[in-house]
Short mmCIF file of C-alpha atoms in Angstrom, two decimals:
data_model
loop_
_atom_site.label_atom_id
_atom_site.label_comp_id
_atom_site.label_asym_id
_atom_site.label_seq_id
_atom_site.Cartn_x
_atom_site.Cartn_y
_atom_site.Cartn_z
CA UNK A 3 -15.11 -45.24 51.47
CA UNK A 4 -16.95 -42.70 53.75
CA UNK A 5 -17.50 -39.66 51.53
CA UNK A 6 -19.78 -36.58 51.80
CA UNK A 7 -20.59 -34.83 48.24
CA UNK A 8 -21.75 -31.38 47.83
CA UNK A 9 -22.06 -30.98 43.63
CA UNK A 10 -22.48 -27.60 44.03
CA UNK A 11 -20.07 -25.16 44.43
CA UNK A 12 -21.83 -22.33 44.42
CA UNK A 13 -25.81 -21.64 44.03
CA UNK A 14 -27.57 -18.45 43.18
CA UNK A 15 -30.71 -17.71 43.89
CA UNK A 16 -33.46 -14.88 44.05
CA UNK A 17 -35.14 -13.97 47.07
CA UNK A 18 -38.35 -15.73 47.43
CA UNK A 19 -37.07 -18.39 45.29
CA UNK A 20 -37.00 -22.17 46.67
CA UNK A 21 -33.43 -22.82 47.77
CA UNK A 22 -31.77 -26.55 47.36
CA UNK A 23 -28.56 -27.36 48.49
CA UNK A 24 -27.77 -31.16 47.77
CA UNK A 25 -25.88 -33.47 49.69
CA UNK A 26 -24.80 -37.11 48.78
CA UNK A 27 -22.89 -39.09 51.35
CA UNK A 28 -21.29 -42.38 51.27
CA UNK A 29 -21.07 -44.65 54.46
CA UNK A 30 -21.10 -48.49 54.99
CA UNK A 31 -22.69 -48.06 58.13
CA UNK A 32 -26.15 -45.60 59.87
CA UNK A 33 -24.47 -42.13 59.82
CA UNK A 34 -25.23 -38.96 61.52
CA UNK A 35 -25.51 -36.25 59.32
CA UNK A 36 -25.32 -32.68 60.03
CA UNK A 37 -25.77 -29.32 58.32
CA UNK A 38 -23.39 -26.42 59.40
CA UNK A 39 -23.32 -23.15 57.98
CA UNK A 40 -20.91 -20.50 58.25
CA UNK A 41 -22.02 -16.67 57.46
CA UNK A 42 -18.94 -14.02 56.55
CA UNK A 43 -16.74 -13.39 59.02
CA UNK A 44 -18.81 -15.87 61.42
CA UNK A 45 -17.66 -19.24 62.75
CA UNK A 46 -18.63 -22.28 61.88
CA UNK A 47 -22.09 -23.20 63.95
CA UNK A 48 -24.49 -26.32 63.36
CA UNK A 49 -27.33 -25.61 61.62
CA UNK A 50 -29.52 -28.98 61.68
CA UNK A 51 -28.75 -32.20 62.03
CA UNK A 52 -31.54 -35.18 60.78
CA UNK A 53 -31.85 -36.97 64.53
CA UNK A 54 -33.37 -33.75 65.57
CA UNK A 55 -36.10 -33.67 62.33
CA UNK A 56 -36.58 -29.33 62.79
CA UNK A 57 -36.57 -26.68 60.76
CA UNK A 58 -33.99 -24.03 61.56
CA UNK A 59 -34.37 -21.07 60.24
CA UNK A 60 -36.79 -21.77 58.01
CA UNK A 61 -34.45 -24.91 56.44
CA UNK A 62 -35.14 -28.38 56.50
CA UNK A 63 -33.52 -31.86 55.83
CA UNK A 64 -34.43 -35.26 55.27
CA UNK A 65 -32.52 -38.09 55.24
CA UNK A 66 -33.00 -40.12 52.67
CA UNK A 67 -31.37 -43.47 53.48
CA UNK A 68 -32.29 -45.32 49.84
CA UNK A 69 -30.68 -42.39 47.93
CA UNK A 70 -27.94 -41.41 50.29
CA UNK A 71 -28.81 -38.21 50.56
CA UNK A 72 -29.30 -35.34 52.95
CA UNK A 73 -30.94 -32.13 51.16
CA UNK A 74 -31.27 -29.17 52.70
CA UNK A 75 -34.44 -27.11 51.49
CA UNK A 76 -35.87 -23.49 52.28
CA UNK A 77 -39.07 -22.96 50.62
CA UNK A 78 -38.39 -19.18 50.10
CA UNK A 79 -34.93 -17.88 50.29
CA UNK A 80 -33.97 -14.46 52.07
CA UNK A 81 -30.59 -12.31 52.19
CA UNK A 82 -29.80 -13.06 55.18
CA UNK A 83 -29.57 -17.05 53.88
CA UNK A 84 -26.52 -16.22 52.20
CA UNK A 85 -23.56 -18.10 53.50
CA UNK A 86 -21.09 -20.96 53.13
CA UNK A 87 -23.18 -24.48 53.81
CA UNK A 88 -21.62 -27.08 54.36
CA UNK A 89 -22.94 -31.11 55.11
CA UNK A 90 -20.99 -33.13 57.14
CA UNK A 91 -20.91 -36.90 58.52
CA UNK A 92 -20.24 -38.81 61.47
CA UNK A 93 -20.31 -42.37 62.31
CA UNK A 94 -21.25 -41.91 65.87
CA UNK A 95 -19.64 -43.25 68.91
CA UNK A 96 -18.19 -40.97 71.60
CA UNK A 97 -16.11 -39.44 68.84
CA UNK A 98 -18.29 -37.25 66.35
CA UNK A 99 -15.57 -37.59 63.74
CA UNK A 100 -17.00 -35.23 61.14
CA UNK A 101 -16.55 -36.31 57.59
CA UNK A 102 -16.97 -32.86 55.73
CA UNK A 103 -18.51 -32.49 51.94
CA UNK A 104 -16.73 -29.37 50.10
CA UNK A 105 -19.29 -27.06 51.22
CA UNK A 106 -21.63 -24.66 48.55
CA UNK A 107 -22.07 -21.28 48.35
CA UNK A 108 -25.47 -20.01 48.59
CA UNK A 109 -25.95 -16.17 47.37
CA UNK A 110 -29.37 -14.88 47.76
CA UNK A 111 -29.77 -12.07 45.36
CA UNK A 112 -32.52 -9.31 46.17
CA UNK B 17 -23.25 -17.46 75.30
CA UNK B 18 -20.23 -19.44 75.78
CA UNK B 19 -17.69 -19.44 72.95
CA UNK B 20 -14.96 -21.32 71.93
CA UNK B 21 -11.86 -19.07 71.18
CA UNK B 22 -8.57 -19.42 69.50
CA UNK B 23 -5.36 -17.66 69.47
CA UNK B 24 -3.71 -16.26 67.17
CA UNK B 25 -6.15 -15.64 64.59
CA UNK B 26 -3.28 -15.20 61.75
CA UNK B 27 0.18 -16.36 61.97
CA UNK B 28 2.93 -16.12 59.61
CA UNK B 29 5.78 -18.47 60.15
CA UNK B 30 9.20 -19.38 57.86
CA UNK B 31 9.59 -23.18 56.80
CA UNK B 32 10.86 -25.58 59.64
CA UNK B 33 9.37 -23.23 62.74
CA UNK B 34 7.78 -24.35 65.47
CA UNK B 35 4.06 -22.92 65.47
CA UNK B 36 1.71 -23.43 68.26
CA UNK B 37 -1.68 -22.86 67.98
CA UNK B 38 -4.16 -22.32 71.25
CA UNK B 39 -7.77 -22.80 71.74
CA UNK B 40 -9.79 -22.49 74.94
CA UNK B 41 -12.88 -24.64 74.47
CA UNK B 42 -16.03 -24.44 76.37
CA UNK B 43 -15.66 -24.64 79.62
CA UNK B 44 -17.99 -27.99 80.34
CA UNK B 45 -17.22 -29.88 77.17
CA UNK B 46 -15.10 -32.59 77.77
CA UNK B 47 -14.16 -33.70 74.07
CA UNK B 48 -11.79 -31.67 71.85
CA UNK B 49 -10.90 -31.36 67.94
CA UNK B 50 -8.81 -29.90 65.67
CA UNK B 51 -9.57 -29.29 62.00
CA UNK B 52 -7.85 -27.75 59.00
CA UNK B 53 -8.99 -26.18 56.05
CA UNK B 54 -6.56 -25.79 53.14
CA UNK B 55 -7.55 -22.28 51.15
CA UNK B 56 -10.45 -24.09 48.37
CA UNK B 57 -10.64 -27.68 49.75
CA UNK B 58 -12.56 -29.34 52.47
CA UNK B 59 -12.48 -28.89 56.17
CA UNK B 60 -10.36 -31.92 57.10
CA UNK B 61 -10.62 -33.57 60.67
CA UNK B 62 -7.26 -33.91 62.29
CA UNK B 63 -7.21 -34.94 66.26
CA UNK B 64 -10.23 -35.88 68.54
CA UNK B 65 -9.04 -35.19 72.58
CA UNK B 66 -10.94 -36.82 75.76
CA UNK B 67 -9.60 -37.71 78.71
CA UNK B 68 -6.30 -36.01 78.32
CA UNK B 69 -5.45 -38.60 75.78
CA UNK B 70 -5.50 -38.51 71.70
CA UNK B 71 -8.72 -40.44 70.78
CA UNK B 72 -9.03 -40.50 67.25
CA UNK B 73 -6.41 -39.19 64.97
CA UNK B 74 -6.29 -38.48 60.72
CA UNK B 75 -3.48 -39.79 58.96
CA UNK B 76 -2.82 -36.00 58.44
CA UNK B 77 -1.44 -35.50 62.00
CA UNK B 78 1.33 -37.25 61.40
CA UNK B 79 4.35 -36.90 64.40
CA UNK B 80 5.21 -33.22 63.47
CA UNK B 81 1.64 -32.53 64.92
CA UNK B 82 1.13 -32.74 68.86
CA UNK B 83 -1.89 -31.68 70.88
CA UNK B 84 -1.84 -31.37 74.49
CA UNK B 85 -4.08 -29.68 77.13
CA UNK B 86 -1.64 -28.15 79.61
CA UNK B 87 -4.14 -26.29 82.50
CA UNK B 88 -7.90 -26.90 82.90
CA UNK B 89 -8.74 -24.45 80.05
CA UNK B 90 -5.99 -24.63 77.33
CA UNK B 91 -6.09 -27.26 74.26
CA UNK B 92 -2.78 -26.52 71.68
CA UNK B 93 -1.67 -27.95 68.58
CA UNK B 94 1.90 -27.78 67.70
CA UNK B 95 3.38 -28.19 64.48
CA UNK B 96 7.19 -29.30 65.24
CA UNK B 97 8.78 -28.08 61.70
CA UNK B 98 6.40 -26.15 59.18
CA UNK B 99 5.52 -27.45 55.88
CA UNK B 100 4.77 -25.18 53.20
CA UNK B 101 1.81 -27.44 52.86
CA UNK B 102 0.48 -26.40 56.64
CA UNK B 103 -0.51 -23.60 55.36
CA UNK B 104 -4.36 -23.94 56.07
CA UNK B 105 -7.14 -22.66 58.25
CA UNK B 106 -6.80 -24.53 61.61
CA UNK B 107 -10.22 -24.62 63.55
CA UNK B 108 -10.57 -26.03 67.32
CA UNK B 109 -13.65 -27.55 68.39
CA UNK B 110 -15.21 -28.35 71.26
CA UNK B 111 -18.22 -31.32 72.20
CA UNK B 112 -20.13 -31.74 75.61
CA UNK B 113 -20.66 -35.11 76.48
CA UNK B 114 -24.07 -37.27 76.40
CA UNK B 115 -26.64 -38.57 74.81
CA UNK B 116 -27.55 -36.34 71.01
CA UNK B 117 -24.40 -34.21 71.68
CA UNK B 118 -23.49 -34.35 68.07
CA UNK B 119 -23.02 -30.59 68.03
CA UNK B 120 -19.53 -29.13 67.92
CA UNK B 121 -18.83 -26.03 68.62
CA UNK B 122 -16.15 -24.28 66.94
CA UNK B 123 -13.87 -21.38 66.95
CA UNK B 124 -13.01 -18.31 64.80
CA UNK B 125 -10.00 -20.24 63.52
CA UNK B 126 -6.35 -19.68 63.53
CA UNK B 127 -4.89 -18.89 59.70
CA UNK B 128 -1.44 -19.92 59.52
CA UNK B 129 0.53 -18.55 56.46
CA UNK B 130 4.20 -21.02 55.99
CA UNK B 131 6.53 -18.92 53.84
#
């Protein structure tokens, strides 16, 4: 079954702290996977997705194909950071079906 | 920069109406998409939209749901007869086309409240 996991509900963190959000996905064949974030009261907007390997806003993710995972990692956190993140999946094609994980909130606290 | 936009942004509607929701994607983007959100869960894909024909659908958007894209700029979703269970955040999305286009680009959202 193609399934995105995000264990985390909600992550706190200090500023300056290394942030981690984790992402597991599930998918029989090579998926796309994508971080979007959405900030309060914001729309949803793409934040990084692996095919383009850069760091946006100071975030990165690797795609890890043995463990089936798709980490996103800031080395030092800031206020600003705090938002709903959420990984998604999508098996390609002219479609882009996204295949969203629950989503975790990150709260950055000063 | 271009935005996608969607109308209403909250709607409150009795059991068994007719809602309509509107979106006007990005002007160049040729591939269109509905989500929903249920307050707590995941976002949830519903309808995928190219070629002014229904290219992917969910097994959510069952035939109460419709989409159509009546002018150049419009893309709707109707829900025929409300469900207390509709009750969700609807988002519209919008894709260009080509290579590495992964990127949607969404709207606000439309919150739809079934009493």
């Amino acid at each position: 079954a193609q399934r995105v996991t995000q264990p985390e509900k909600l992550l706190s963190v200090f500023k300056g702290a290394p942030v981690e959000l984790k992402c597991n996905y599930s998918y029989s064949g090579s998926p796309e996977l994508f971080w979007y974030v959405q900030y309060s009261r914001q729309r949803l907007q793409l934040l990084l997705r692996h095919i383009s390997r850069e760091s946006i806003k100071g975030f990165t993710a690797d795609l890890n194909k043995g463990e089936t995972s798709f980490h996103l990692k800031k080395p030092f956190a800031q206020e600003e950071d705090s938002a709903m993140y959420y990984c998604a999946l999508s098996g390609g094609g002219s479609n882009y079906q996204l295949i969203w994980g629950a989503g975790t909130k990150l709260i950055i606290k000063p | 920069e271009p935005e996608v936009t969607q109308t209403p942004s909250h709607q409150v509607t009795q059991m068994g109406q007719e809602v309509i929701l509107r979106c006007v994607p990005i002007s160049n983007h040729l591939y269109f998409y509905w989500y929903r959100q249920i307050l707590g869960q995941k976002v949830e894909f519903l309808v995928s939209f190219y070629n002014n024909e229904i290219s992917e659908k969910s097994e959510i958007f069952d035939d109460q749901f419709s989409v159509e894209r009546p002018d150049g700029s419009n893309f709707t979703l109707k829900i025929r007869s409300t469900k207390l269970e509709d009750s969700a955040m609807y988002f519209c999305a919008s894709r260009r086309q080509g290579v590495n286009t992964g990127e949607l680009f969404f709207g606000e959202g439309s919150r739809l409240t079934v009493l």
